[in-house]
Short mmCIF file of C-alpha atoms and ligand atoms in Angstrom, two decimals:
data_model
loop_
_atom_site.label_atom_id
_atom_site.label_comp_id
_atom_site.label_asym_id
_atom_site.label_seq_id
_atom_site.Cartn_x
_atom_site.Cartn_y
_atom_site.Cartn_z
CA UNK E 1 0.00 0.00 0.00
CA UNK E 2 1.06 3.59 -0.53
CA UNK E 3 -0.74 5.50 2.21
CA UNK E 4 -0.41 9.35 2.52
CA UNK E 5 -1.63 11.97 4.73
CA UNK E 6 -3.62 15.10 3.02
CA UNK E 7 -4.46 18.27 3.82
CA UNK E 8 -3.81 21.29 5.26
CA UNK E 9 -1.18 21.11 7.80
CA UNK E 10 -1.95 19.78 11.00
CA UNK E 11 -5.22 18.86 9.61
CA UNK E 12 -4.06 15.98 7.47
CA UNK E 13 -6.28 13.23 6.90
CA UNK E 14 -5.32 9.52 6.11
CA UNK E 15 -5.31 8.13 2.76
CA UNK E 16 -4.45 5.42 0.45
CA UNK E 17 -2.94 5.91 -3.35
CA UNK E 18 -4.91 3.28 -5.24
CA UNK E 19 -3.18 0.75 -7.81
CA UNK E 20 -4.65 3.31 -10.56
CA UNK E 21 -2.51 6.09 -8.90
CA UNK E 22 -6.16 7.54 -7.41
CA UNK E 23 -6.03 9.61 -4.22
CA UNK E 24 -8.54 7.94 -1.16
CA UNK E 25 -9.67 8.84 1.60
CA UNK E 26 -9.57 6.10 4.69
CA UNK E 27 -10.76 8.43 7.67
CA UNK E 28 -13.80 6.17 7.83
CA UNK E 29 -11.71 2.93 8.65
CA UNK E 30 -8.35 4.78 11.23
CA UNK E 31 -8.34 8.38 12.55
CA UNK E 32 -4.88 9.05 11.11
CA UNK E 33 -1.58 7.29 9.68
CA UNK E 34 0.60 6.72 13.23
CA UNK E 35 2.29 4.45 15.26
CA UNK E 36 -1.48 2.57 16.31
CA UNK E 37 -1.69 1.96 12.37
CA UNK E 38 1.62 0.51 11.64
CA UNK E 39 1.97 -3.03 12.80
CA UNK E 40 1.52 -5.93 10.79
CA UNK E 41 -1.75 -6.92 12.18
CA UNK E 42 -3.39 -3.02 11.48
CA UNK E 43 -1.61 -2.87 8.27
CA UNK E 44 -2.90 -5.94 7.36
CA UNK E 45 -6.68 -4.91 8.15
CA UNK E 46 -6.33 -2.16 6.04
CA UNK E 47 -4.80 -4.11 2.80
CA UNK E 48 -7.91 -6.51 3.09
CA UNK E 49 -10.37 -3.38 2.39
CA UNK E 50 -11.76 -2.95 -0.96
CA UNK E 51 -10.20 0.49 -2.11
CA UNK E 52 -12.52 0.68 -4.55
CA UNK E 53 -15.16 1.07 -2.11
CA UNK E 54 -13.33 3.79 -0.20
CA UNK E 55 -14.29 7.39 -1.36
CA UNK E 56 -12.15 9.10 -3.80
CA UNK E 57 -10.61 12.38 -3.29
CA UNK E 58 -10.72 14.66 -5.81
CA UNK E 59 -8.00 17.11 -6.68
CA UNK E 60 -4.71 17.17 -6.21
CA UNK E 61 -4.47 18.59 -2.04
CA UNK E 62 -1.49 19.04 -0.22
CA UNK E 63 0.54 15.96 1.16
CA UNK E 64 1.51 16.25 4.69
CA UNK E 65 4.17 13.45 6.43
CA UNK E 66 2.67 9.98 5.50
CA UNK E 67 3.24 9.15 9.28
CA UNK E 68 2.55 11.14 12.03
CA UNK E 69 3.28 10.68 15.73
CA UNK E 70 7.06 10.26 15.08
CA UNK E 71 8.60 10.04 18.23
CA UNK E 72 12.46 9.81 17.43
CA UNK E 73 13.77 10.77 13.81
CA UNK E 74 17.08 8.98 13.68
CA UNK E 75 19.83 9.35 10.85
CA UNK E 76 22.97 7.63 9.86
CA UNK E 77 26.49 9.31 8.84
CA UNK E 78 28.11 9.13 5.57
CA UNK E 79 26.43 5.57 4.65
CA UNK E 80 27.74 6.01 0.99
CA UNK E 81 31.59 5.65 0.53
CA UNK E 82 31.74 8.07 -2.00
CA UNK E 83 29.73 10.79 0.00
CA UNK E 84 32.72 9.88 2.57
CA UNK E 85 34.80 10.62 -0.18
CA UNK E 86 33.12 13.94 -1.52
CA UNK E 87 33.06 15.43 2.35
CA UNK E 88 36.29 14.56 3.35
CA UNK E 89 35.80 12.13 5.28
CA UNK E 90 36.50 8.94 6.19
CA UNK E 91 34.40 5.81 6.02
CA UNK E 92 33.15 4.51 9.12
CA UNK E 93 33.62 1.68 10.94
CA UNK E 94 30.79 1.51 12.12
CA UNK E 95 27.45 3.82 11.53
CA UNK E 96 27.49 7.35 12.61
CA UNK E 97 23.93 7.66 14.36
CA UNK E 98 22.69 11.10 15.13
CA UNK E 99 19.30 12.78 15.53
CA UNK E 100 16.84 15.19 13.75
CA UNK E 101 15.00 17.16 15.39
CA UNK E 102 10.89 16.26 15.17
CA UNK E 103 9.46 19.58 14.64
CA UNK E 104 11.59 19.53 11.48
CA UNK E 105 9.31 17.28 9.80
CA UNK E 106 7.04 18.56 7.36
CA UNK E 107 5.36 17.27 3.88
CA UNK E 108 7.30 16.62 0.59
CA UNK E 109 6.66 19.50 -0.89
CA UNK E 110 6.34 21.88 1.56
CA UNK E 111 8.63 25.01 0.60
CA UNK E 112 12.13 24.79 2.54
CA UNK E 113 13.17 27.77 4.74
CA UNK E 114 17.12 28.65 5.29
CA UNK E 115 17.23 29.29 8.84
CA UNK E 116 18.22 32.57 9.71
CA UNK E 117 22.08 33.32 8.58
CA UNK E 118 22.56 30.73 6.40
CA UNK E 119 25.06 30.35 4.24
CA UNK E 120 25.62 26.58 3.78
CA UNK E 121 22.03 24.91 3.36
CA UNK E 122 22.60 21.28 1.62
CA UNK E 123 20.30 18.90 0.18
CA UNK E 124 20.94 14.92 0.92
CA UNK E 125 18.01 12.41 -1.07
CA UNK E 126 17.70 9.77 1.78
CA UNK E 127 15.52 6.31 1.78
CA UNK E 128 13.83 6.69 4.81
CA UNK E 129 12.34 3.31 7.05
CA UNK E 130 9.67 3.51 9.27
CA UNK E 131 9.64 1.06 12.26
CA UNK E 132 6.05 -0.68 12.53
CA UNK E 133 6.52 -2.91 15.70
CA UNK E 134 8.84 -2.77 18.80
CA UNK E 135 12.63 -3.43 17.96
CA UNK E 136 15.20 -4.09 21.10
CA UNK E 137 18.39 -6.10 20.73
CA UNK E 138 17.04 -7.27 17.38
CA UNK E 139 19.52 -10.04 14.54
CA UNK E 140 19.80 -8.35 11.64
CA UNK E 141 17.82 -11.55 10.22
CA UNK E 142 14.75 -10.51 12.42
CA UNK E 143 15.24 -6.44 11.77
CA UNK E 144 13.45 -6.09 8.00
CA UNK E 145 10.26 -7.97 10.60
CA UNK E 146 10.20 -5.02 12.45
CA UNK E 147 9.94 -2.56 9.77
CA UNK E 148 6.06 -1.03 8.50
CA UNK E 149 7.48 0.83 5.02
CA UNK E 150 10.05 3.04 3.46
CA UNK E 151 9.59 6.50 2.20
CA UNK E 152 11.44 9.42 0.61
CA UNK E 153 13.10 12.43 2.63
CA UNK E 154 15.46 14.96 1.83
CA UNK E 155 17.71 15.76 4.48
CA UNK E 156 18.41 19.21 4.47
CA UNK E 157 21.26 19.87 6.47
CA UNK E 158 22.95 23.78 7.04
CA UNK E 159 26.96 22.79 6.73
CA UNK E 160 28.30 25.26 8.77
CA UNK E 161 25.93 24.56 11.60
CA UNK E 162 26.45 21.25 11.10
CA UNK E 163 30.37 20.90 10.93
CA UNK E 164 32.04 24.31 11.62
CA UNK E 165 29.78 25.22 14.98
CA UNK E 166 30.94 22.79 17.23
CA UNK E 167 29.35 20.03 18.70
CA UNK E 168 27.35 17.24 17.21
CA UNK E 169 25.79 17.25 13.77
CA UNK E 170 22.14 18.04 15.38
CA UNK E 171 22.70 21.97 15.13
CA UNK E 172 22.89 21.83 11.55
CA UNK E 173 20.03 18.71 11.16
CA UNK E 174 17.00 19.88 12.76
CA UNK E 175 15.83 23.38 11.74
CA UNK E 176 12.60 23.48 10.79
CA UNK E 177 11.64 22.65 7.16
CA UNK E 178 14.25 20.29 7.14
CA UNK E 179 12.92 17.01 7.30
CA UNK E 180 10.06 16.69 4.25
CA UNK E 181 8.93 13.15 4.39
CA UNK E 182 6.76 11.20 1.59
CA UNK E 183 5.35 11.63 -0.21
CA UNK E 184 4.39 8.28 0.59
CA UNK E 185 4.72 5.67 3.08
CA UNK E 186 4.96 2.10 0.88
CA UNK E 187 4.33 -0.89 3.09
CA UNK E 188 7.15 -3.10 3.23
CA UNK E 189 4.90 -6.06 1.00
CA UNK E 190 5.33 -3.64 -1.48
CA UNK E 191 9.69 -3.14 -1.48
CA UNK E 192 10.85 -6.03 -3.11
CA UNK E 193 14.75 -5.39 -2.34
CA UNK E 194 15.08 -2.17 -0.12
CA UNK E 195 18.67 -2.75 -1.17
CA UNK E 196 18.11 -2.18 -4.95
CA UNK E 197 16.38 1.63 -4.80
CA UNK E 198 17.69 4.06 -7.14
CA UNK E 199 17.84 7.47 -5.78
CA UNK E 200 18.08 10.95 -7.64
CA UNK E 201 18.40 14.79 -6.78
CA UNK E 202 17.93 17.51 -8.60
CA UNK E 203 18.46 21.76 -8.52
CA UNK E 204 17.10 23.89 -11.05
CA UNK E 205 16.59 21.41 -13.02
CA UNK E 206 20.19 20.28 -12.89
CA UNK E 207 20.54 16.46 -11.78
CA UNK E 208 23.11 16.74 -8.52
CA UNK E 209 22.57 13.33 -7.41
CA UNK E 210 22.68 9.82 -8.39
CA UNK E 211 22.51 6.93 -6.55
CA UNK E 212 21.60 3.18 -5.71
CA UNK E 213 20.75 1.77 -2.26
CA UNK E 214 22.76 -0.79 -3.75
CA UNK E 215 25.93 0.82 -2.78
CA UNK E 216 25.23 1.89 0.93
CA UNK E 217 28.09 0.80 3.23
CA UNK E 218 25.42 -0.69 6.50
CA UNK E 219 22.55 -1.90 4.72
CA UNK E 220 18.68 -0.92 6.56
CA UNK E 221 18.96 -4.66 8.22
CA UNK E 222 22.34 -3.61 9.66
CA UNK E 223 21.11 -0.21 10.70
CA UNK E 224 18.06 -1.28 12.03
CA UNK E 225 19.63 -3.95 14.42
CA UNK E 226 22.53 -1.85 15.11
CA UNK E 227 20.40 1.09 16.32
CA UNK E 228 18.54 -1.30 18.37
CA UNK E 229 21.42 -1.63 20.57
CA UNK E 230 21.66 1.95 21.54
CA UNK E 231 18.04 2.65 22.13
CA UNK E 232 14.25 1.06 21.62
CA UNK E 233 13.03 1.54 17.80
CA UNK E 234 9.50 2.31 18.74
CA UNK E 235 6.26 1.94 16.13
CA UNK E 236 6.46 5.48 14.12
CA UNK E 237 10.43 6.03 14.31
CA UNK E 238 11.91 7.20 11.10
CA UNK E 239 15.43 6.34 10.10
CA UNK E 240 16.89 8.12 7.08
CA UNK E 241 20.11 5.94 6.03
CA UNK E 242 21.93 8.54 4.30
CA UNK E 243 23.26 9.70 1.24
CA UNK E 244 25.06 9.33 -2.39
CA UNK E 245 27.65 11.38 -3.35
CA UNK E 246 26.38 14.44 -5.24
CA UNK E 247 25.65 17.26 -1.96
CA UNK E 248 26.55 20.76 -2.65
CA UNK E 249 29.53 20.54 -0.04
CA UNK E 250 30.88 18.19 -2.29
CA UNK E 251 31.59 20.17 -5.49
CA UNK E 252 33.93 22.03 -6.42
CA UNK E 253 33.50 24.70 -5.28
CA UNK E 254 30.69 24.17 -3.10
CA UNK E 255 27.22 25.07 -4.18
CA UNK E 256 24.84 25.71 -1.50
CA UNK E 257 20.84 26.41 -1.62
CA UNK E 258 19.50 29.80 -1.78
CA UNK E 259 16.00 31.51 -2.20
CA UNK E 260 13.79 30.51 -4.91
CA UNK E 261 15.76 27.10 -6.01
CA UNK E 262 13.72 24.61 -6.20
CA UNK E 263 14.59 21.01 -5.64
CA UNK E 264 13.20 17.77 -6.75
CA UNK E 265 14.37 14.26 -5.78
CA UNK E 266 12.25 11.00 -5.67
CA UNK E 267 13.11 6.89 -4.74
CA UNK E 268 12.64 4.10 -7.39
CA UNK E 269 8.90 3.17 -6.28
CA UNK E 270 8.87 5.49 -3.31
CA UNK E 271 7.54 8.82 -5.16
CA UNK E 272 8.93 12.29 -5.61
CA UNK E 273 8.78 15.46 -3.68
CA UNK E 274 9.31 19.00 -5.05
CA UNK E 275 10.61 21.95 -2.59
CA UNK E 276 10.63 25.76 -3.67
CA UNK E 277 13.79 27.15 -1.00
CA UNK E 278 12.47 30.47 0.37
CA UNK E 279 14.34 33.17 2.69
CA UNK E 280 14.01 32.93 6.08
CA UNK E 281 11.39 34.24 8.37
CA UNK E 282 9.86 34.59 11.59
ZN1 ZN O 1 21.92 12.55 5.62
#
C-alpha cells in the first residue's frame, strides 16, 4: 500500500494511493496514519479493504508526512563511501547515528526555509524506514520484521551549523523545514529489495545526485539492528540511512541552496517530492 496523509497542515487526513494512482480517503476505517496503524496486524486490516469502495478524493491537495506521531527521527552518517569521499571524510567503521529534530518534519513538498544566517544549506536524497513494531536487541535476520514501510526524505542539512559550529551534527540537522517526508509511506509487501532503490536529486533542473541503495556501506537490516542496541526503535520512528555522493559541499567549489531554487528528488517506487527554497522568516 502507498498510504499518505492530506491536507492542510496539522489537519491531514489519512489516505491510500490506489493501484490506478487515485487519491482515497480512509478516515472512515483509522483516525490518522501513526504508530497505532503501523503493525503488521493493522496494516494488514487495512490491505484486506476494498479500495474501490473507499471514497475518492478529488484534486490534487497538499501531502503532509505519510506518518505522524514520530517520536524519534534517527539518521545515519556518511552511509555512501563516495559521499565519505566527496566530504572529506572517512568511512566509518561503524554507523554514525545522530538525531533530527521532530518539529523539522514537514510534507514533501512543503517550501524549505534557510534558517536565519545561512550560508551553507545542503540537500541529501535519503531512503527513509519507518519502524512498525517494537525493535530491542534485534539479529539483523529478524530487523526487515520489524519494519512497517520506506519513504522518501530529503535531508536538508545547514553545513556550517552542522560541521564548523561545534558540537554534534544536530545543530545543523534539525531546523525546521528540514525534514520533508513522503510523499508516501509504501508498506514493506510492497519493497521487493530495499537494497536495490535508485535514488536521484535535482536543482534547477540540474541532476546533482545519483545513486543506488545498492551501494550503501550498513545496509537498513544492519542499521536497524545496530540502532537497536543503543536505544528502543518504537512503532512510528523514522530512520533516514543517508546519502550518495552528489551534496553541494561536495563540489567544487561548493554550491549551496538559496532563495527561490527549487529542488526535486524521488526513490525508485517510493515517489517524488518537489521543494521551492524560500528566505528565512519569523
Ligand atoms: Zn543525511
Amino acid at each position: 500500500m502507498k498510504l499518505v496523509r492530506y491536507g492542510n497542515p496539522g489537519q491531514e487526513k489519512p489516505g491510500l494511493i490506489d493501484t490506478a494512482g487515485q487519491l482515497r480517503d480512509l478516515s472512515g476505517l483509522i483516525g490518522d496514519i501513526g504508530p497505532d496503524q503501523l503493525g503488521d496486524a493493522a496494516l494488514e486490516a487495512l490491505r484486506q479493504q476494498d479500495t474501490g469502495r473507499l471514497p475518492a478524493v478529488e484534486g490534487s491537495p497538499r501531502l503532509g508526512s505519510p506518518l505522524t506521531g514520530i517520536r524519534k527521527f534517527i539518521a545515519i552518517g556518511l552511509n555512501f563511501a563516495d559521499h565519505a569521499a566527496e566530504s572529506g571524510l572517512p568511512i566509518p567503521a561503524e554507523p554514525i547515528v545522530f538525531m533530527k529534530a521532530t518539529s523539522c518534519i514537514q510534507g514533501p513538498d512543503d517550501a524549505v526555509m534557510l534558517p536565519r544566517d545561512s550560508v551553507k544549506t545542503d540537500w541529501e536524497v535519503e531512503l527513509g524506514v519507518v519502524i512498525g513494531t517494537r525493535a530491542r536487541y534485534v539479529t539483523e535476520d529478524e530487523a526487515l520484521g520489524h519494519v512497517a514501510g520506506y519513504c522518501t526524505i530529503n535531508d536538508v542539512s545547514e553545513r556550517e551549523f552542522q560541521i564548523e559550529r561545534g558540537g554534534t551534527w544536530d545543530k545543523g540537522k534539525g531546523c525546521d523545514t528540514f525534514g520533508p517526508i513522503g510523499p508516501w509511506l509504501v508498506t514493506r509487501d510492497e519493497v521487493a529489495d530495499p537494497q536495490n532503490l535508485g535514488m536521484w536529486l535535482d536543482v534547477n533542473g540540474r541532476r546533482m545526485q545519483t545513486g543506488s541503495t545498492r551501494t550503501m556501506i550498513f545496509s537498513v537490516a544492519e542499521i536497524v539492528s545496530y540502532v537497536s542496541r543503543f536505544m528502543t526503535l518504537e512503532p512510528g520512528d523514522v530512520i533516514t540511512t543517508g546519502t550518495p555522493p552528489g551534496v553541494g559541499m561536495g563540489m567544487k567549489p561548493p554550491v549551496y541552496l538559496k532563495a527561490g531554487d527549487k529542488i526535486a528528488l524521488g526513490i525508485d517506487g517510493l515517489g517524488e517530492q518537489r521543494q521551492v527554497v524560500v528566505a528565512y522568516q519569523r
